[in-house]
Amino acid sequence: MNTQRSFSGFIVAGAIAVVIAAIAVGYWFFTKSPVSLITSTSQSGAAIFVSKLAPVTVSLLVNPDRLQSLESSGELSKLKTSLLANSGLDYRQDIQPWLGNEITLAVTTQDIDRDFANGQQPGYLMALATEKPEKSSEFLELLFSKRVLSGATLATEEYNGTKLLYDDAQPKLEPLAGAVVDNFVLLANDVRVLRDGINNVQAPDLNLTSSPQYQKAIAQLPKGAIAVTFFNLPTLAQWQGLELPEPIYDSQILALTLNPKGLLAETSFLATSEIAPPSPPLSQPVGALQYIPASAGVVVSGSHLNNLGDSDLGKLWKQAKTAISGSETDVISRLEQPLLAIQKAWGMNLQQDVFNWVQGEYALGIIPRGGKTTPGWVFVAEKQEGFVDGIGRLDAIASANGLNTDSLSWEQQKVAAWIELIANTKKSEAQNQPSFTVDAKVKGIHTTVGNYEVFTSDLETINEVLTNQDNSLIKNRNFQNSIAVIPAQNQGYIYLNWDKSHNLLERQLPILKLLEVFGKSFFQQLRSLTFSSYSDDAGTLKGAVFLELNS
């Protein structure tokens, strides 16, 4: 089992390299203006070797040598290192002469011998496209001869007309099997994985390309994707030992494409049945964004919060939460902590007391404050039916929490403030008599502006909203650049200004610090991330993440 896990580490390292390489391609494309990297296809040719029940398959559809200008950043070296994985071979001499335009990694099966009673031994497969099969055959011979010199015992066999090479595990070597099949070099952690791969080619109804879910997912891919990942969600959850009591989506495909201003990652979740869309699509950016300051680090906008729980987006969140909560690191709970803190502080239920009456547009902005751990916030909601009752409910909650609701004038604007009054006693030394003062602490503010109600956390934030609308997010050039690549018909945006939000996000998700170490050169260039969903099919949830990079 230890050797299986060791090869697992090799494959995982390779998977990380594929991701790094894909990011590096975009970084290179954006900063170095190289020749075109448009791929001839967005589909993996190696999918014919992979079972249609495989939990995950990830492919880089560009030759890593096209990343050569990033060598100084170390990204290409990471890819080469993971490909060779202590083999003693030289990339330039032994791999570069034959390597083609695809590197695919797959977890082909949850258990190689399909006997869970003796423990799970997942099957791992790496497929490297070859442009010179003879050269790549020489590579395999050299690879296994070096392993024999390191103590492995070599075995060969002919299987359905293909020569297979494999060896046993040694204390310092993971088991390995290899073959050259149909212009691909295949490497696996067990010869049975290779046999299954060859069977999948010869019996097409077994391989991934024959899967209806996969074909439906491939149809969603954009042209020119440089990296593609496909997840079989039920088998992926089973492999991870997770249970999905309400599996809404059975597969997901993720594709990375290039854009002159950054990277666009588009994904599609495919449902087992028709599901209502998250909300009616918006034909233009949410008007509520005009009241979100450009200083906001995190922004969420859309419409119909009252329908969020019953939408496919809400059900996806529920499925993700159910799955991830079974892991050691509960990422979803960390993301929910700020909202849970608001609920606890105000003694409210956000779904019942806020979401249910927000039927129109909305926007939420989190505004980092230098030197303060607690950021400011602004929430904007369009006036719709039931709006007055909703605000009255919030005023009642404030009153129940011991706050006074008072009307104030602020820059010729009437605002309602939720105020906490604190009595202070100070003893006078001269008269030996106590003196009393009352401090007023503003806990929240709301006011009507046009057809919207604006709620803020403090006076500083409401002042920024009311006096500096020329510097609103909707007029910000970087934000405009980010949403320009998103389809116009969408359900809204989640926007992260990386410089302003990464400290806040790191407190909620410490793993981000580790990712920043691995992708230092990339994160140094990252300006913002924009998420959006734009489903147009009742059985599919489509979305994208656009990563804007500094020029």
mmCIF file with all atom_site columns, C-alpha atoms in Angstrom, residues 230-332:
data_model
loop_
_atom_site.group_PDB
_atom_site.id
_atom_site.type_symbol
_atom_site.label_atom_id
_atom_site.label_alt_id
_atom_site.label_comp_id
_atom_site.label_asym_id
_atom_site.label_entity_id
_atom_site.label_seq_id
_atom_site.pdbx_PDB_ins_code
_atom_site.Cartn_x
_atom_site.Cartn_y
_atom_site.Cartn_z
_atom_site.occupancy
_atom_site.B_iso_or_equiv
_atom_site.pdbx_formal_charge
_atom_site.auth_seq_id
_atom_site.auth_comp_id
_atom_site.auth_asym_id
_atom_site.auth_atom_id
_atom_site.pdbx_PDB_model_num
ATOM 1   C CA . PHE A 1 230 ? -13.645 16.063 -16.163 1.00 0.00 ? 230 PHE A CA 1
ATOM 2   C CA . PHE A 1 231 ? -15.161 14.834 -12.890 1.00 0.00 ? 231 PHE A CA 1
ATOM 3   C CA . ASN A 1 232 ? -17.526 11.898 -12.481 1.00 0.00 ? 232 ASN A CA 1
ATOM 4   C CA . LEU A 1 233 ? -19.037 13.286 -9.290  1.00 0.00 ? 233 LEU A CA 1
ATOM 5   C CA . PRO A 1 234 ? -20.687 10.142 -7.810  1.00 0.00 ? 234 PRO A CA 1
ATOM 6   C CA . THR A 1 235 ? -17.555 7.988  -8.223  1.00 0.00 ? 235 THR A CA 1
ATOM 7   C CA . LEU A 1 236 ? -15.355 10.866 -7.099  1.00 0.00 ? 236 LEU A CA 1
ATOM 8   C CA . ALA A 1 237 ? -17.385 11.181 -3.896  1.00 0.00 ? 237 ALA A CA 1
ATOM 9   C CA . GLN A 1 238 ? -17.291 7.412  -3.375  1.00 0.00 ? 238 GLN A CA 1
ATOM 10  C CA . TRP A 1 239 ? -13.518 7.343  -3.900  1.00 0.00 ? 239 TRP A CA 1
ATOM 11  C CA . GLN A 1 240 ? -13.143 10.022 -1.243  1.00 0.00 ? 240 GLN A CA 1
ATOM 12  C CA . GLY A 1 241 ? -15.414 8.124  1.147   1.00 0.00 ? 241 GLY A CA 1
ATOM 13  C CA . LEU A 1 242 ? -18.140 10.771 0.998   1.00 0.00 ? 242 LEU A CA 1
ATOM 14  C CA . GLU A 1 243 ? -21.890 10.368 0.804   1.00 0.00 ? 243 GLU A CA 1
ATOM 15  C CA . LEU A 1 244 ? -24.148 12.611 -1.265  1.00 0.00 ? 244 LEU A CA 1
ATOM 16  C CA . PRO A 1 245 ? -27.696 12.084 0.027   1.00 0.00 ? 245 PRO A CA 1
ATOM 17  C CA . GLU A 1 246 ? -29.108 14.389 -2.650  1.00 0.00 ? 246 GLU A CA 1
ATOM 18  C CA . PRO A 1 247 ? -26.779 14.124 -5.681  1.00 0.00 ? 247 PRO A CA 1
ATOM 19  C CA . ILE A 1 248 ? -28.126 16.814 -7.999  1.00 0.00 ? 248 ILE A CA 1
ATOM 20  C CA . TYR A 1 249 ? -25.191 16.855 -10.432 1.00 0.00 ? 249 TYR A CA 1
ATOM 21  C CA . ASP A 1 250 ? -23.490 13.744 -11.775 1.00 0.00 ? 250 ASP A CA 1
ATOM 22  C CA . SER A 1 251 ? -20.589 15.276 -13.702 1.00 0.00 ? 251 SER A CA 1
ATOM 23  C CA . GLN A 1 252 ? -18.565 18.431 -14.159 1.00 0.00 ? 252 GLN A CA 1
ATOM 24  C CA . ILE A 1 253 ? -16.198 19.662 -16.832 1.00 0.00 ? 253 ILE A CA 1
ATOM 25  C CA . LEU A 1 254 ? -13.738 22.507 -16.422 1.00 0.00 ? 254 LEU A CA 1
ATOM 26  C CA . ALA A 1 255 ? -11.828 24.196 -19.263 1.00 0.00 ? 255 ALA A CA 1
ATOM 27  C CA . LEU A 1 256 ? -9.118  26.850 -19.217 1.00 0.00 ? 256 LEU A CA 1
ATOM 28  C CA . THR A 1 257 ? -8.831  29.262 -22.155 1.00 0.00 ? 257 THR A CA 1
ATOM 29  C CA . LEU A 1 258 ? -6.745  32.356 -22.855 1.00 0.00 ? 258 LEU A CA 1
ATOM 30  C CA . ASN A 1 259 ? -7.924  35.939 -23.061 1.00 0.00 ? 259 ASN A CA 1
ATOM 31  C CA . PRO A 1 260 ? -5.842  39.037 -23.940 1.00 0.00 ? 260 PRO A CA 1
ATOM 32  C CA . LYS A 1 261 ? -6.494  40.341 -20.424 1.00 0.00 ? 261 LYS A CA 1
ATOM 33  C CA . GLY A 1 262 ? -6.097  37.109 -18.461 1.00 0.00 ? 262 GLY A CA 1
ATOM 34  C CA . LEU A 1 263 ? -7.378  33.564 -18.043 1.00 0.00 ? 263 LEU A CA 1
ATOM 35  C CA . LEU A 1 264 ? -10.932 32.286 -18.333 1.00 0.00 ? 264 LEU A CA 1
ATOM 36  C CA . ALA A 1 265 ? -11.918 29.049 -16.602 1.00 0.00 ? 265 ALA A CA 1
ATOM 37  C CA . GLU A 1 266 ? -15.347 27.865 -17.734 1.00 0.00 ? 266 GLU A CA 1
ATOM 38  C CA . THR A 1 267 ? -17.216 25.025 -16.079 1.00 0.00 ? 267 THR A CA 1
ATOM 39  C CA . SER A 1 268 ? -20.446 23.116 -16.577 1.00 0.00 ? 268 SER A CA 1
ATOM 40  C CA . PHE A 1 269 ? -22.244 20.993 -13.989 1.00 0.00 ? 269 PHE A CA 1
ATOM 41  C CA . LEU A 1 270 ? -24.551 18.431 -15.589 1.00 0.00 ? 270 LEU A CA 1
ATOM 42  C CA . ALA A 1 271 ? -27.654 17.479 -13.624 1.00 0.00 ? 271 ALA A CA 1
ATOM 43  C CA . THR A 1 272 ? -29.434 14.165 -13.475 1.00 0.00 ? 272 THR A CA 1
ATOM 44  C CA . SER A 1 273 ? -32.752 15.929 -14.118 1.00 0.00 ? 273 SER A CA 1
ATOM 45  C CA . GLU A 1 274 ? -34.137 19.324 -15.053 1.00 0.00 ? 274 GLU A CA 1
ATOM 46  C CA . ILE A 1 275 ? -33.655 21.996 -12.384 1.00 0.00 ? 275 ILE A CA 1
ATOM 47  C CA . ALA A 1 276 ? -34.910 25.555 -12.198 1.00 0.00 ? 276 ALA A CA 1
ATOM 48  C CA . PRO A 1 277 ? -32.301 28.191 -13.144 1.00 0.00 ? 277 PRO A CA 1
ATOM 49  C CA . PRO A 1 278 ? -30.774 30.228 -10.264 1.00 0.00 ? 278 PRO A CA 1
ATOM 50  C CA . SER A 1 279 ? -32.683 33.368 -11.249 1.00 0.00 ? 279 SER A CA 1
ATOM 51  C CA . PRO A 1 280 ? -33.878 35.122 -14.403 1.00 0.00 ? 280 PRO A CA 1
ATOM 52  C CA . PRO A 1 281 ? -30.835 36.186 -16.428 1.00 0.00 ? 281 PRO A CA 1
ATOM 53  C CA . LEU A 1 282 ? -29.715 39.798 -16.300 1.00 0.00 ? 282 LEU A CA 1
ATOM 54  C CA . SER A 1 283 ? -29.112 41.536 -19.611 1.00 0.00 ? 283 SER A CA 1
ATOM 55  C CA . GLN A 1 284 ? -26.810 44.179 -18.088 1.00 0.00 ? 284 GLN A CA 1
ATOM 56  C CA . PRO A 1 285 ? -24.712 44.650 -14.936 1.00 0.00 ? 285 PRO A CA 1
ATOM 57  C CA . VAL A 1 286 ? -26.747 44.890 -11.751 1.00 0.00 ? 286 VAL A CA 1
ATOM 58  C CA . GLY A 1 287 ? -27.804 48.508 -11.160 1.00 0.00 ? 287 GLY A CA 1
ATOM 59  C CA . ALA A 1 288 ? -27.232 48.091 -7.430  1.00 0.00 ? 288 ALA A CA 1
ATOM 60  C CA . LEU A 1 289 ? -23.479 48.000 -8.172  1.00 0.00 ? 289 LEU A CA 1
ATOM 61  C CA . GLN A 1 290 ? -23.496 51.772 -8.661  1.00 0.00 ? 290 GLN A CA 1
ATOM 62  C CA . TYR A 1 291 ? -23.684 52.072 -4.854  1.00 0.00 ? 291 TYR A CA 1
ATOM 63  C CA . ILE A 1 292 ? -20.771 49.707 -4.174  1.00 0.00 ? 292 ILE A CA 1
ATOM 64  C CA . PRO A 1 293 ? -17.503 51.662 -3.706  1.00 0.00 ? 293 PRO A CA 1
ATOM 65  C CA . ALA A 1 294 ? -14.544 50.684 -5.882  1.00 0.00 ? 294 ALA A CA 1
ATOM 66  C CA . SER A 1 295 ? -12.621 50.152 -2.619  1.00 0.00 ? 295 SER A CA 1
ATOM 67  C CA . ALA A 1 296 ? -14.595 46.940 -1.984  1.00 0.00 ? 296 ALA A CA 1
ATOM 68  C CA . GLY A 1 297 ? -12.444 43.821 -1.892  1.00 0.00 ? 297 GLY A CA 1
ATOM 69  C CA . VAL A 1 298 ? -15.256 41.274 -2.248  1.00 0.00 ? 298 VAL A CA 1
ATOM 70  C CA . VAL A 1 299 ? -18.510 41.918 -4.120  1.00 0.00 ? 299 VAL A CA 1
ATOM 71  C CA . VAL A 1 300 ? -21.523 39.674 -4.721  1.00 0.00 ? 300 VAL A CA 1
ATOM 72  C CA . SER A 1 301 ? -24.365 40.801 -6.987  1.00 0.00 ? 301 SER A CA 1
ATOM 73  C CA . GLY A 1 302 ? -27.395 39.306 -8.663  1.00 0.00 ? 302 GLY A CA 1
ATOM 74  C CA . SER A 1 303 ? -31.151 39.133 -8.286  1.00 0.00 ? 303 SER A CA 1
ATOM 75  C CA . HIS A 1 304 ? -33.894 37.127 -6.565  1.00 0.00 ? 304 HIS A CA 1
ATOM 76  C CA . LEU A 1 305 ? -32.207 36.196 -3.312  1.00 0.00 ? 305 LEU A CA 1
ATOM 77  C CA . ASN A 1 306 ? -35.606 34.883 -2.259  1.00 0.00 ? 306 ASN A CA 1
ATOM 78  C CA . ASN A 1 307 ? -35.259 32.060 -4.815  1.00 0.00 ? 307 ASN A CA 1
ATOM 79  C CA . LEU A 1 308 ? -31.642 31.157 -4.098  1.00 0.00 ? 308 LEU A CA 1
ATOM 80  C CA . GLY A 1 309 ? -32.318 28.056 -1.999  1.00 0.00 ? 309 GLY A CA 1
ATOM 81  C CA . ASP A 1 310 ? -34.520 26.422 -4.650  1.00 0.00 ? 310 ASP A CA 1
ATOM 82  C CA . SER A 1 311 ? -32.275 27.243 -7.603  1.00 0.00 ? 311 SER A CA 1
ATOM 83  C CA . ASP A 1 312 ? -29.724 24.925 -9.179  1.00 0.00 ? 312 ASP A CA 1
ATOM 84  C CA . LEU A 1 313 ? -26.986 27.218 -7.863  1.00 0.00 ? 313 LEU A CA 1
ATOM 85  C CA . GLY A 1 314 ? -28.316 26.804 -4.331  1.00 0.00 ? 314 GLY A CA 1
ATOM 86  C CA . LYS A 1 315 ? -28.589 23.046 -4.731  1.00 0.00 ? 315 LYS A CA 1
ATOM 87  C CA . LEU A 1 316 ? -25.036 22.892 -6.070  1.00 0.00 ? 316 LEU A CA 1
ATOM 88  C CA . TRP A 1 317 ? -23.878 24.744 -2.953  1.00 0.00 ? 317 TRP A CA 1
ATOM 89  C CA . LYS A 1 318 ? -25.762 22.220 -0.795  1.00 0.00 ? 318 LYS A CA 1
ATOM 90  C CA . GLN A 1 319 ? -24.202 19.287 -2.628  1.00 0.00 ? 319 GLN A CA 1
ATOM 91  C CA . ALA A 1 320 ? -20.720 20.810 -2.344  1.00 0.00 ? 320 ALA A CA 1
ATOM 92  C CA . LYS A 1 321 ? -21.226 21.520 1.338   1.00 0.00 ? 321 LYS A CA 1
ATOM 93  C CA . THR A 1 322 ? -22.384 17.953 1.974   1.00 0.00 ? 322 THR A CA 1
ATOM 94  C CA . ALA A 1 323 ? -19.341 16.567 0.171   1.00 0.00 ? 323 ALA A CA 1
ATOM 95  C CA . ILE A 1 324 ? -16.676 18.865 1.557   1.00 0.00 ? 324 ILE A CA 1
ATOM 96  C CA . SER A 1 325 ? -17.976 18.716 5.131   1.00 0.00 ? 325 SER A CA 1
ATOM 97  C CA . GLY A 1 326 ? -16.856 15.087 5.118   1.00 0.00 ? 326 GLY A CA 1
ATOM 98  C CA . SER A 1 327 ? -13.233 16.143 4.636   1.00 0.00 ? 327 SER A CA 1
ATOM 99  C CA . GLU A 1 328 ? -10.751 17.100 7.298   1.00 0.00 ? 328 GLU A CA 1
ATOM 100 C CA . THR A 1 329 ? -10.758 20.730 6.152   1.00 0.00 ? 329 THR A CA 1
ATOM 101 C CA . ASP A 1 330 ? -14.306 22.072 6.063   1.00 0.00 ? 330 ASP A CA 1
ATOM 102 C CA . VAL A 1 331 ? -13.805 24.777 3.441   1.00 0.00 ? 331 VAL A CA 1
ATOM 103 C CA . ILE A 1 332 ? -17.501 25.582 3.123   1.00 0.00 ? 332 ILE A CA 1
#
